Coordinates of C-alpha atoms and ligand atoms in Angstrom, one line a residue:
X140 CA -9.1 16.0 -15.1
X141 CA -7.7 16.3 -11.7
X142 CA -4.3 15.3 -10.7
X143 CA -3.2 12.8 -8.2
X144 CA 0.4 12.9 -6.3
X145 CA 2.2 10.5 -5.4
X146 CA 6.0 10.5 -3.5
X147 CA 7.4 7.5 -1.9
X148 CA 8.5 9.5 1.1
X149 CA 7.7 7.4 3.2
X150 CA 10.8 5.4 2.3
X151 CA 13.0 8.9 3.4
X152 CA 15.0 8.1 7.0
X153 CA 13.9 11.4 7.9
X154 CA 11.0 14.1 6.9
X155 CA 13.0 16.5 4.4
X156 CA 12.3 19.8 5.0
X157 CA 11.7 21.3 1.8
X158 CA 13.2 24.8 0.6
X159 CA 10.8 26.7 -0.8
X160 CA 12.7 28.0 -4.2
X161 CA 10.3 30.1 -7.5
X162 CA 10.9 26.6 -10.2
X163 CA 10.1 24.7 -7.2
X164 CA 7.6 21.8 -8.4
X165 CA 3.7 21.6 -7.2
X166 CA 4.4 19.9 -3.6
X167 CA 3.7 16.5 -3.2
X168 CA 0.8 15.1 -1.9
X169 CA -1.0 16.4 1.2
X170 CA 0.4 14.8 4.4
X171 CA -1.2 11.5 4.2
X172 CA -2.1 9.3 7.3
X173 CA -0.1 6.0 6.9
X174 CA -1.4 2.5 7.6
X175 CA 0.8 -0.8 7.4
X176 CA -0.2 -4.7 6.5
X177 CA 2.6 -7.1 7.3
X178 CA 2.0 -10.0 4.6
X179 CA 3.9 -13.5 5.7
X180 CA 7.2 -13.2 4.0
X181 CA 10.9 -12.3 5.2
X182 CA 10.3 -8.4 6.3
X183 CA 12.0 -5.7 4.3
X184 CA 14.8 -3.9 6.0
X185 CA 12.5 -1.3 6.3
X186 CA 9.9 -2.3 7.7
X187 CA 10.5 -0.8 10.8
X188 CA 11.0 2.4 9.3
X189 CA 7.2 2.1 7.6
X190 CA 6.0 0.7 10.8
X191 CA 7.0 3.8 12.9
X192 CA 5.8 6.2 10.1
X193 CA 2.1 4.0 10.2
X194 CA -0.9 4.7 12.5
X195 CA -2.4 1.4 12.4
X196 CA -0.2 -1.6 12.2
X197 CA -2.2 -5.1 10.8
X198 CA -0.3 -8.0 10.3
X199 CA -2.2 -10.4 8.0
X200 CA -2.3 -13.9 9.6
X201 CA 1.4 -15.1 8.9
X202 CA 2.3 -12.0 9.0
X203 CA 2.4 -12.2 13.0
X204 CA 4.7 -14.7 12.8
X205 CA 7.0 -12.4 10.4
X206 CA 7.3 -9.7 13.2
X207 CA 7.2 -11.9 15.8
X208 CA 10.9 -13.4 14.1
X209 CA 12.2 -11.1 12.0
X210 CA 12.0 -7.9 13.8
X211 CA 14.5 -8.8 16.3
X212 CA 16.6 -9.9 13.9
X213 CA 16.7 -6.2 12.6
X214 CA 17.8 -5.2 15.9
X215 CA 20.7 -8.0 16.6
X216 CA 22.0 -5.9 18.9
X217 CA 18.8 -5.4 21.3
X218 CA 17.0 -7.7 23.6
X219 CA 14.2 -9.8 21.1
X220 CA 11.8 -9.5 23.6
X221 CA 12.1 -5.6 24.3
X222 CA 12.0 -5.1 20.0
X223 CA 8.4 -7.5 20.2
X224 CA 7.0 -5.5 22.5
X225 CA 8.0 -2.1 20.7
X226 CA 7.0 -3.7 17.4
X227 CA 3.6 -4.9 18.3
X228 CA 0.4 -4.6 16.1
X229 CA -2.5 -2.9 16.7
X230 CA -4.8 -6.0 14.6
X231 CA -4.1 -9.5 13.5
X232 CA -6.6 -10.6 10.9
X233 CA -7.3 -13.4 8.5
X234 CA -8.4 -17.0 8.5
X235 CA -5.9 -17.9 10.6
X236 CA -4.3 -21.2 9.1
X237 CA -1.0 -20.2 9.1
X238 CA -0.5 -17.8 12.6
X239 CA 1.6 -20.2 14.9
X240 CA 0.0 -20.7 18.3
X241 CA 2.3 -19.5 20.3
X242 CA 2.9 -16.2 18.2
X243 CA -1.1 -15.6 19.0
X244 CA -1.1 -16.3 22.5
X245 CA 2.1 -13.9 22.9
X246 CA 0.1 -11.1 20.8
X247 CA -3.7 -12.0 22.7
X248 CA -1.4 -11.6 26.6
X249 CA -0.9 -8.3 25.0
X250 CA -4.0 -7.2 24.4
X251 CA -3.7 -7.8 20.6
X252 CA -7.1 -7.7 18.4
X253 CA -6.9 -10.9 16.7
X254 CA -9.7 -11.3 14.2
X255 CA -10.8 -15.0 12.4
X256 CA -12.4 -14.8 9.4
X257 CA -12.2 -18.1 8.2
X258 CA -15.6 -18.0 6.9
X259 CA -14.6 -16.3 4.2
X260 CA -12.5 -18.3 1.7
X261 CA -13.2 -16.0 -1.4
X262 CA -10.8 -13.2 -0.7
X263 CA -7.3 -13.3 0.8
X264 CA -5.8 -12.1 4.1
X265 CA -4.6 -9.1 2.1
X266 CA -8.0 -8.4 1.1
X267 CA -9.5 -9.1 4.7
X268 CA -6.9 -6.7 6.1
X269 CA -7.0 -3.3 3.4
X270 CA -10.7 -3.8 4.0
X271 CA -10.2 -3.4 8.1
X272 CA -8.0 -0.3 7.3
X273 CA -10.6 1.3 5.2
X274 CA -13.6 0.6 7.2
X275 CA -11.4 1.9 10.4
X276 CA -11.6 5.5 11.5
X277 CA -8.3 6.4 11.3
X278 CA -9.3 9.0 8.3
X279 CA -12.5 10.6 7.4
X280 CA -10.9 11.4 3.7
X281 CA -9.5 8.3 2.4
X282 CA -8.0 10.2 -0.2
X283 CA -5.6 11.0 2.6
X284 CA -4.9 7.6 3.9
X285 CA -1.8 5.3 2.2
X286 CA -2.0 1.4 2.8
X287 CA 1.7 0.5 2.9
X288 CA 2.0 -3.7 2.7
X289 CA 5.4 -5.0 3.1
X290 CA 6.1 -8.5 1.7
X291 CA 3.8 -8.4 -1.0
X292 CA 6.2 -9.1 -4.0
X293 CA 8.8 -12.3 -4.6
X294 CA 7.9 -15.0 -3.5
X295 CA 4.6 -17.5 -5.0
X296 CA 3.1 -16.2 -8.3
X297 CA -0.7 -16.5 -7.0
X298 CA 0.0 -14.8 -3.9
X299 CA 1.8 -11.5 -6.0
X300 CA -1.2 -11.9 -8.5
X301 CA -3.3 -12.1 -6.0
X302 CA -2.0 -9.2 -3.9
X303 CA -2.3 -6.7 -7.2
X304 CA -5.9 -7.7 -8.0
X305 CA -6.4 -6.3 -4.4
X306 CA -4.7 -2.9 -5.8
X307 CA -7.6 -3.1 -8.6
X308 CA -10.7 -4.1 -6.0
X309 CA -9.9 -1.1 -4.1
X310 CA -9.1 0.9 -7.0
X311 CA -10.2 4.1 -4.8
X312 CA -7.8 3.7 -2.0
X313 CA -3.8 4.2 -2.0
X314 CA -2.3 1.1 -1.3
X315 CA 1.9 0.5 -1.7
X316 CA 3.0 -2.8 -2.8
X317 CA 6.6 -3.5 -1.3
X318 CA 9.4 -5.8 -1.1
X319 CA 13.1 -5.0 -0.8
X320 CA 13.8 -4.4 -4.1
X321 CA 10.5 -2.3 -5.8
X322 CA 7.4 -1.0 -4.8
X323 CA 4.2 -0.9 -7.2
X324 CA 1.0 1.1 -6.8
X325 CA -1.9 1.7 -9.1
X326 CA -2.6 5.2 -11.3
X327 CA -6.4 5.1 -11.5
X328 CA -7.8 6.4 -15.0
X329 CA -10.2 8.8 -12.8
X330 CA -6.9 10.9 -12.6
X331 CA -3.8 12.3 -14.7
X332 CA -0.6 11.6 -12.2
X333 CA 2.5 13.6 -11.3
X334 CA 5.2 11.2 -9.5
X335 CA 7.9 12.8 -7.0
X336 CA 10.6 10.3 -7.8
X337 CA 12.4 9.7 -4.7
X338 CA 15.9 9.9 -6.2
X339 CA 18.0 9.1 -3.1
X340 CA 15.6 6.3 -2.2
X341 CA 13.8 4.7 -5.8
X342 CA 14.9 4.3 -9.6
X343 CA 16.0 4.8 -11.9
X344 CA 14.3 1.1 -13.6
X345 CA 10.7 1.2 -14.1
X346 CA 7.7 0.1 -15.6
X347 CA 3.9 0.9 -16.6
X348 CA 1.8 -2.1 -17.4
X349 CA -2.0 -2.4 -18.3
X350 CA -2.6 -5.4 -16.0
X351 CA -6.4 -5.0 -15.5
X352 CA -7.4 -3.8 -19.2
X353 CA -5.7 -2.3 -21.8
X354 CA -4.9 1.0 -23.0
X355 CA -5.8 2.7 -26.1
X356 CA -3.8 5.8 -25.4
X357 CA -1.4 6.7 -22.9
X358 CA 1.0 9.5 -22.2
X359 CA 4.0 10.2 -20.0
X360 CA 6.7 12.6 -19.7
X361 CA 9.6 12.2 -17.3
X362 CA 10.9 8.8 -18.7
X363 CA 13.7 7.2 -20.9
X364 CA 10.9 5.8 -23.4
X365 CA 7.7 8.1 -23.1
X366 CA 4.4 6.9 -24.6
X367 CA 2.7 9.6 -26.2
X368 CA -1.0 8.4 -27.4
X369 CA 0.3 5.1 -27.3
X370 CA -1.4 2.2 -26.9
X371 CA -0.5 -1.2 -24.6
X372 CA -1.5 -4.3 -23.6
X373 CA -0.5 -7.8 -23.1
X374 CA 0.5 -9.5 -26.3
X375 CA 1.4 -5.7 -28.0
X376 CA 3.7 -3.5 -25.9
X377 CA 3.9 -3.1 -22.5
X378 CA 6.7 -0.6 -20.7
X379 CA 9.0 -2.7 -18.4
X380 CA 12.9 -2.0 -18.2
X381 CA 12.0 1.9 -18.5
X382 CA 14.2 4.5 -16.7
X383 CA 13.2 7.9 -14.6
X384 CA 15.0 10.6 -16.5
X385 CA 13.3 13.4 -13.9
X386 CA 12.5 14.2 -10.6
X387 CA 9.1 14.4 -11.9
X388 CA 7.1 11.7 -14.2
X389 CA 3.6 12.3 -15.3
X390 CA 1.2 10.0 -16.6
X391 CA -2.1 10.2 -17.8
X392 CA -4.2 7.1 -19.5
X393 CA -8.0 5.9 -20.3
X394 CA -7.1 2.5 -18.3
X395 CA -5.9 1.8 -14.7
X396 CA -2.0 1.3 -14.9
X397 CA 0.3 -0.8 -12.5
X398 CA 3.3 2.7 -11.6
X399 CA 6.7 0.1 -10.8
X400 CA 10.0 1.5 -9.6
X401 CA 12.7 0.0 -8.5
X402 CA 13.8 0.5 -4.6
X403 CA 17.8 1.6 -3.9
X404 CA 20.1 -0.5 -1.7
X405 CA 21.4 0.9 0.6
X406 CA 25.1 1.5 0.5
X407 CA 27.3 -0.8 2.6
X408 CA 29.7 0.9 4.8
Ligands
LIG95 N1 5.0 -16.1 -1.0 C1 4.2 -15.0 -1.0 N2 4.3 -14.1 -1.9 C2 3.5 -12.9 -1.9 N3 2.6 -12.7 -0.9 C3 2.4 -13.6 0.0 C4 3.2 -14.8 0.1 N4 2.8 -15.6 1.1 C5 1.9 -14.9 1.7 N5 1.6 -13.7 1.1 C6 0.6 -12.7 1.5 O1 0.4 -12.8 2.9 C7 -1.0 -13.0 3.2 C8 -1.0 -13.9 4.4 O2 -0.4 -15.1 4.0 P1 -0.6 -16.5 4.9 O3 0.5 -17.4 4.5 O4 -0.7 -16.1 6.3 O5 -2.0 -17.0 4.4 P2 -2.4 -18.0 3.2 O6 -3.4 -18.8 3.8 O7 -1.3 -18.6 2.5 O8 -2.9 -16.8 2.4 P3 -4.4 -16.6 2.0 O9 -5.2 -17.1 3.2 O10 -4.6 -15.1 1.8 O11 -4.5 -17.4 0.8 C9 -1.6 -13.6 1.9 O12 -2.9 -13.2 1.8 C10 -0.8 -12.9 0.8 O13 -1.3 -11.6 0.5
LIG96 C1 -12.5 -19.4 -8.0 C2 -11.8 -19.6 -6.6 N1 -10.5 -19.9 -6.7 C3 -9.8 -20.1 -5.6 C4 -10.4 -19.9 -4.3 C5 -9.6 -20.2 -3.1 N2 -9.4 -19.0 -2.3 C6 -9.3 -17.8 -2.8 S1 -9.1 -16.6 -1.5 C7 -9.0 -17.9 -0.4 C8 -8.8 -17.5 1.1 C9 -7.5 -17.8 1.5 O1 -7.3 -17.3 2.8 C10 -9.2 -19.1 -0.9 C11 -9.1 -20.4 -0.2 C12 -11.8 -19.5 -4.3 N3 -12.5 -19.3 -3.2 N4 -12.4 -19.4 -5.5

């Protein structure tokens, strides 16, 4: 079965140049072409790192409004009109209902793509937006693009529900869940995985949960509690409150899993 990498570096201030040393691990995943989707809720404090890393930045509806407000108040020291204008998206899309007006005229004077699909009331902005990214030509491979969505965790139940069920309709893409506190992507059953754990950045908490289906057999290495042909699902066991004992966790499983970890504050000076 082929393997899949994944490594949150995208989280990393700064590319780390890596020292090539004889027990150094397989490297991490090819350099992958980032995409971002701004969701409406309070923007991580790193969002602007993720948004400079990104090659296409969508806000979903609200979202607008979220770096329209909150991205100068990342920059308190900086004029907010200067930080709009350096933080501006590339696409606004969704129905639409929840984009102030005067946030979409400031983005349409700029040029801004906004796109109203209120026709559709069967799949979510989230949906509308990964959608956009995969049908744009920012990457022949997709196996090589990353959807990073910030805002997509805390906050109302549906919304978070609805936001992983759009990690399991587009079970073939890479797509990062984030808020300020975890991230959450999904480890297709196509693949076995090898996770770069981020250790400056992510862990040690984390979890692996069967949300889609369950699993009859499931193994990892890497963690406080490994599974090893275990089974889980809802109502049996699931594994939340695990820790990262490794640099490197590996994962392999006959059902699509949810991969959690928690995100690292940063320390305050
Ligand atoms: N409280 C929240 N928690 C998690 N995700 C959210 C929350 N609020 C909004 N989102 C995400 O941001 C997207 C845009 O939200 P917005 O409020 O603009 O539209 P909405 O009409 O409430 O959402 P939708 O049209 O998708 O139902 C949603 O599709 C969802 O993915
Ligand atoms: C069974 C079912 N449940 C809920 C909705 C509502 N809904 C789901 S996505 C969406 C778009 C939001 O921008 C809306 C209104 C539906 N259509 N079908």
């Amino acid at each position: 079965m082929e393997v899949m990498c994944h490594a949150s570096s995208f989280l990393l201030p700064h590319p780390q140049p890596q020292e090539p040393r004889e027990d150094a691990p397989p490297p991490p995943p090819a350099a992958l072409t980032y995409a971002v989707i701004v969701l409406n809720q309070r923007l991580p404090r790193f969002a602007p790192l993720l948004w400079n890393r990104a090659q296409l930045r969508v806000c979903a509806d609200g979202g607008a409004n979220r770096v329209y407000d909150d991205m100068p108040k990342l920059f308190p020291d900086q004029d907010p009109q200067g930080v709009r204008l350096r933080y501006t998206p590339d696409v606004i899309k969704g129905d639409l209902d929840s984009i102030r007006d005067d946030v979409k005229d400031f983005y349409l004077n700029l040029g801004v793509r906004v796109v109203d699909e209120s026709h559709d009331q069967d799949t979510t902005d989230l949906h509308k937006c990964v959608a956009h990214v995969s049908n744009s030509a920012l990457v022949e491979d997709k196996s090589k693009l990353c959807i990073l969505v910030v805002g997509a965790l805390g906050g109302r139940f549906d919304h978070e529900i609805g936001n992983i069920n759009v990690l399991h309709r587009f079970s073939n893409l890479r797509i990062v869940l984030l808020s300020d506190d975890c991230l959450i992507h999904l480890l297709p059953k196509t693949h076995s995985h090898v996770i770069h754990v981020q250790q400056p950045v992510e862990g040690p908490h984390c979890g692996l949960i069967p949300i889609g289906a369950p699993s009859a057999c499931t193994s990892t290495t890497g963690l406080q509690w490994n599974l090893s042909d275990t089974a889980m699902s809802f109502g049996g066991l699931i594994s939340t409150s695990n820790v990262v004992k490794e640099d490197k966790v590996t994962v392999s499983s006959d059902a699509d899993l949810i991969w959690t970890i928690s995100i690292k504050k940063p320390i305050k000076e």
